[in-house]
JSON list of C-alpha atoms in Angstrom, two decimals:
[
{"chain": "A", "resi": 182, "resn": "UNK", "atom": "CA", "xyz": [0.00, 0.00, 0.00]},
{"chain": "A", "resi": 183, "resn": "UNK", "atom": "CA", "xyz": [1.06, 3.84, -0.92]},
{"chain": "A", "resi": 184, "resn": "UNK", "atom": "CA", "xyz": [1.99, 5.82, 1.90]},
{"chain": "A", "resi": 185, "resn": "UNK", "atom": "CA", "xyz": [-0.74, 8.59, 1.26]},
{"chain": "A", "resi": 186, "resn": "UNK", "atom": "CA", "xyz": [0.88, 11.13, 3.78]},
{"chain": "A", "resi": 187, "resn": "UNK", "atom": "CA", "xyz": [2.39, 12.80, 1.35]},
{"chain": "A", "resi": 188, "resn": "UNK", "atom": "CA", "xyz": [5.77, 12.16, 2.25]},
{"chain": "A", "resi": 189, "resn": "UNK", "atom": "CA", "xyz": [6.70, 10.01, -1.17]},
{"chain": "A", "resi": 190, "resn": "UNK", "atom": "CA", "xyz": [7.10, 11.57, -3.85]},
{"chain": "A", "resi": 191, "resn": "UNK", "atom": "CA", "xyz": [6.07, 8.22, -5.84]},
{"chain": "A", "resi": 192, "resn": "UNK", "atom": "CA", "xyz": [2.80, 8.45, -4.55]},
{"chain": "A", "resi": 193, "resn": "UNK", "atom": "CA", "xyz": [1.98, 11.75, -5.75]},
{"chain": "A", "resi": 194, "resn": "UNK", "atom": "CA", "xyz": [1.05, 12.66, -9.49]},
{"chain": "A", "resi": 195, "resn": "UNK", "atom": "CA", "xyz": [0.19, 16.14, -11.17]},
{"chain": "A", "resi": 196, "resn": "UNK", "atom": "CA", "xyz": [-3.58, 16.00, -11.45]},
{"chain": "A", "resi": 197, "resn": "UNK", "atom": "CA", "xyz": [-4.03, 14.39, -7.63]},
{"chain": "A", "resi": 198, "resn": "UNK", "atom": "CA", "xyz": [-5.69, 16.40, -5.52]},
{"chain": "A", "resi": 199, "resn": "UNK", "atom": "CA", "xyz": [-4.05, 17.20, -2.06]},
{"chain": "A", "resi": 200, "resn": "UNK", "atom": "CA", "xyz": [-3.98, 19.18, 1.75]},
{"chain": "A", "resi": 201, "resn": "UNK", "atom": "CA", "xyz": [-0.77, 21.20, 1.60]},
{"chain": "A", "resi": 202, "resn": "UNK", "atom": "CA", "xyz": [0.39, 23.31, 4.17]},
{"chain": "A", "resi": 203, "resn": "UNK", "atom": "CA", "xyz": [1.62, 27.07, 2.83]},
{"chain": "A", "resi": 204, "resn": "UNK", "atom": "CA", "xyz": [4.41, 28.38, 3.55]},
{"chain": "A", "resi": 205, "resn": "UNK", "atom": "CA", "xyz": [3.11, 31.05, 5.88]},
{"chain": "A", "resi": 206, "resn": "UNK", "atom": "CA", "xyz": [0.64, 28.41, 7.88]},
{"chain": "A", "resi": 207, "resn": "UNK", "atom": "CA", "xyz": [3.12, 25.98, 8.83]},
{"chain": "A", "resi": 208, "resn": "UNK", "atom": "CA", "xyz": [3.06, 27.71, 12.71]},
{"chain": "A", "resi": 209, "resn": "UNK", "atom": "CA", "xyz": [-0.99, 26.95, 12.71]},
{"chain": "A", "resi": 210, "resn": "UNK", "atom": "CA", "xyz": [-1.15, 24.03, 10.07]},
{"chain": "A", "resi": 211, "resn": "UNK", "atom": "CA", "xyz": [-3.84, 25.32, 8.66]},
{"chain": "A", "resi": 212, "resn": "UNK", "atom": "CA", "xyz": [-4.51, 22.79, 5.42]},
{"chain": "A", "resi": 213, "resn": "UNK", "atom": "CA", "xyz": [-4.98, 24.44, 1.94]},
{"chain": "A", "resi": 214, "resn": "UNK", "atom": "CA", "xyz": [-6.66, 21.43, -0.66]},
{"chain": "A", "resi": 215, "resn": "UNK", "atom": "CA", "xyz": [-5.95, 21.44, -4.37]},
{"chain": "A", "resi": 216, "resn": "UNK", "atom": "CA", "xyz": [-4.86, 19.95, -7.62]},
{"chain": "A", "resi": 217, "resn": "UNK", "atom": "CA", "xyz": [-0.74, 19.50, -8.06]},
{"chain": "A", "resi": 218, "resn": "UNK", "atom": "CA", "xyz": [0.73, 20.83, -11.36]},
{"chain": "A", "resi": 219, "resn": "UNK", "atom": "CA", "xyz": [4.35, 20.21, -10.71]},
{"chain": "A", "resi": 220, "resn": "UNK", "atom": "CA", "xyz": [5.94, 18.06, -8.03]},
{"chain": "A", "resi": 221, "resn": "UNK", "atom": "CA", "xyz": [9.15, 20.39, -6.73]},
{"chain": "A", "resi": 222, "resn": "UNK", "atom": "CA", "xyz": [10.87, 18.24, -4.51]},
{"chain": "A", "resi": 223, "resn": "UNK", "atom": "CA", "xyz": [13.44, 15.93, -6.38]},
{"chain": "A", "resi": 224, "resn": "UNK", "atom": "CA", "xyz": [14.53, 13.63, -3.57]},
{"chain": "A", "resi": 225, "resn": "UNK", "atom": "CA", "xyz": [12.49, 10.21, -3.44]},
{"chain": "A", "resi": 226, "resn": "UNK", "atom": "CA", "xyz": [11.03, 11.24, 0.07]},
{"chain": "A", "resi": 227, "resn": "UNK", "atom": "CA", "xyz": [11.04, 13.74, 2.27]},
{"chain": "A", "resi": 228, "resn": "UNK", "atom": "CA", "xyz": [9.98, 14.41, 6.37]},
{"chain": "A", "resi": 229, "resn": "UNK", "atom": "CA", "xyz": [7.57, 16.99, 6.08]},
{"chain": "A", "resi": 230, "resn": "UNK", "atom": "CA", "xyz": [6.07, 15.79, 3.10]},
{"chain": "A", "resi": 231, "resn": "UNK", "atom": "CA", "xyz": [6.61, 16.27, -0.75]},
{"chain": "A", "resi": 232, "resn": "UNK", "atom": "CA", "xyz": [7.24, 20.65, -2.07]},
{"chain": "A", "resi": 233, "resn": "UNK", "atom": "CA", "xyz": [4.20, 20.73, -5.09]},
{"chain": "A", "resi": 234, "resn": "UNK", "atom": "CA", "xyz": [2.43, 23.92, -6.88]},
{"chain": "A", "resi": 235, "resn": "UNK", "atom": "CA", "xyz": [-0.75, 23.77, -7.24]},
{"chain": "A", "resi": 236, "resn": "UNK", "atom": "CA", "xyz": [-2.71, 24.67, -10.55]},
{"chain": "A", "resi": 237, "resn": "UNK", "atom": "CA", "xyz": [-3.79, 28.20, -8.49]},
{"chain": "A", "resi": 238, "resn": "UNK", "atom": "CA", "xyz": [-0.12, 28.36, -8.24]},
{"chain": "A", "resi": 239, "resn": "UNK", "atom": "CA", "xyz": [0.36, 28.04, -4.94]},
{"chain": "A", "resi": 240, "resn": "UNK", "atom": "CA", "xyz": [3.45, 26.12, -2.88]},
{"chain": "A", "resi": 241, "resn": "UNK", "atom": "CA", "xyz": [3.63, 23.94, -0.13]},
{"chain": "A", "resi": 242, "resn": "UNK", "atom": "CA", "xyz": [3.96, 20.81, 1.49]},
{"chain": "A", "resi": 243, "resn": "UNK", "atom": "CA", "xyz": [1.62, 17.85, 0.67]},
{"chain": "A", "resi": 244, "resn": "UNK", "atom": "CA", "xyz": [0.48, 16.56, 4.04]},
{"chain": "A", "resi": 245, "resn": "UNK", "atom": "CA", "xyz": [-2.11, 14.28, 2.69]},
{"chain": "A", "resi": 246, "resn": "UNK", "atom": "CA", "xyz": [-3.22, 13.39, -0.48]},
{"chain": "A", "resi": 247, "resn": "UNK", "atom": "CA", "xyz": [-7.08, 13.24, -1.00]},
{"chain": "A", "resi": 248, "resn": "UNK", "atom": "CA", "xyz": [-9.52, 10.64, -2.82]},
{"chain": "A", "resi": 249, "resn": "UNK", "atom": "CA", "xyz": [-11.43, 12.31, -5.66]},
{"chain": "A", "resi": 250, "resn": "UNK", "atom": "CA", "xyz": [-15.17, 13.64, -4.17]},
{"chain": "A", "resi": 251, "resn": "UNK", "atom": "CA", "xyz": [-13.46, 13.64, -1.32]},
{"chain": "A", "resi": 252, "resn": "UNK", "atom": "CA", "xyz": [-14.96, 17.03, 0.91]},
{"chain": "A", "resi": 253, "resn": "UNK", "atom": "CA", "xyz": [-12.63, 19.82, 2.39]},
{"chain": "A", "resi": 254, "resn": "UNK", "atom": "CA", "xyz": [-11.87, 19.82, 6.03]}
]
């Protein structure tokens, strides 16, 4: 089974959609959902999950990747 944490970058594909954290929430956590364009992290893993841009263009770190129909948190 996939570790769907979001800390392999394997298990993540443009076109998924995702909770990141931004940047600028990582003190509260606060979870921002949506669709990954590019993956940006290189290595095959990483601790604090996978770097990704979204399609709105925004960055962060995939902390868990969603089933499709799946409703925000």
């Amino acid at each position: 089974m996939m570790n769907a944490n979001g800390q392999q970058r394997a298990a993540i594909r443009p076109g998924m959609t995702v909770d990141i954290v931004l940047k600028q929430d990582q003190p509260t956590g606060k979870l921002t959902r949506g669709i990954v364009k590019d993956l940006l992290t290189k290595s095959p893993n990483h601790p604090h999950g996978i770097k990704v841009r979204l399609q709105s263009g925004q960055v962060g770190r995939v902390k868990a990747i969603c089933e499709p129909g799946t409703p925000a948190q």
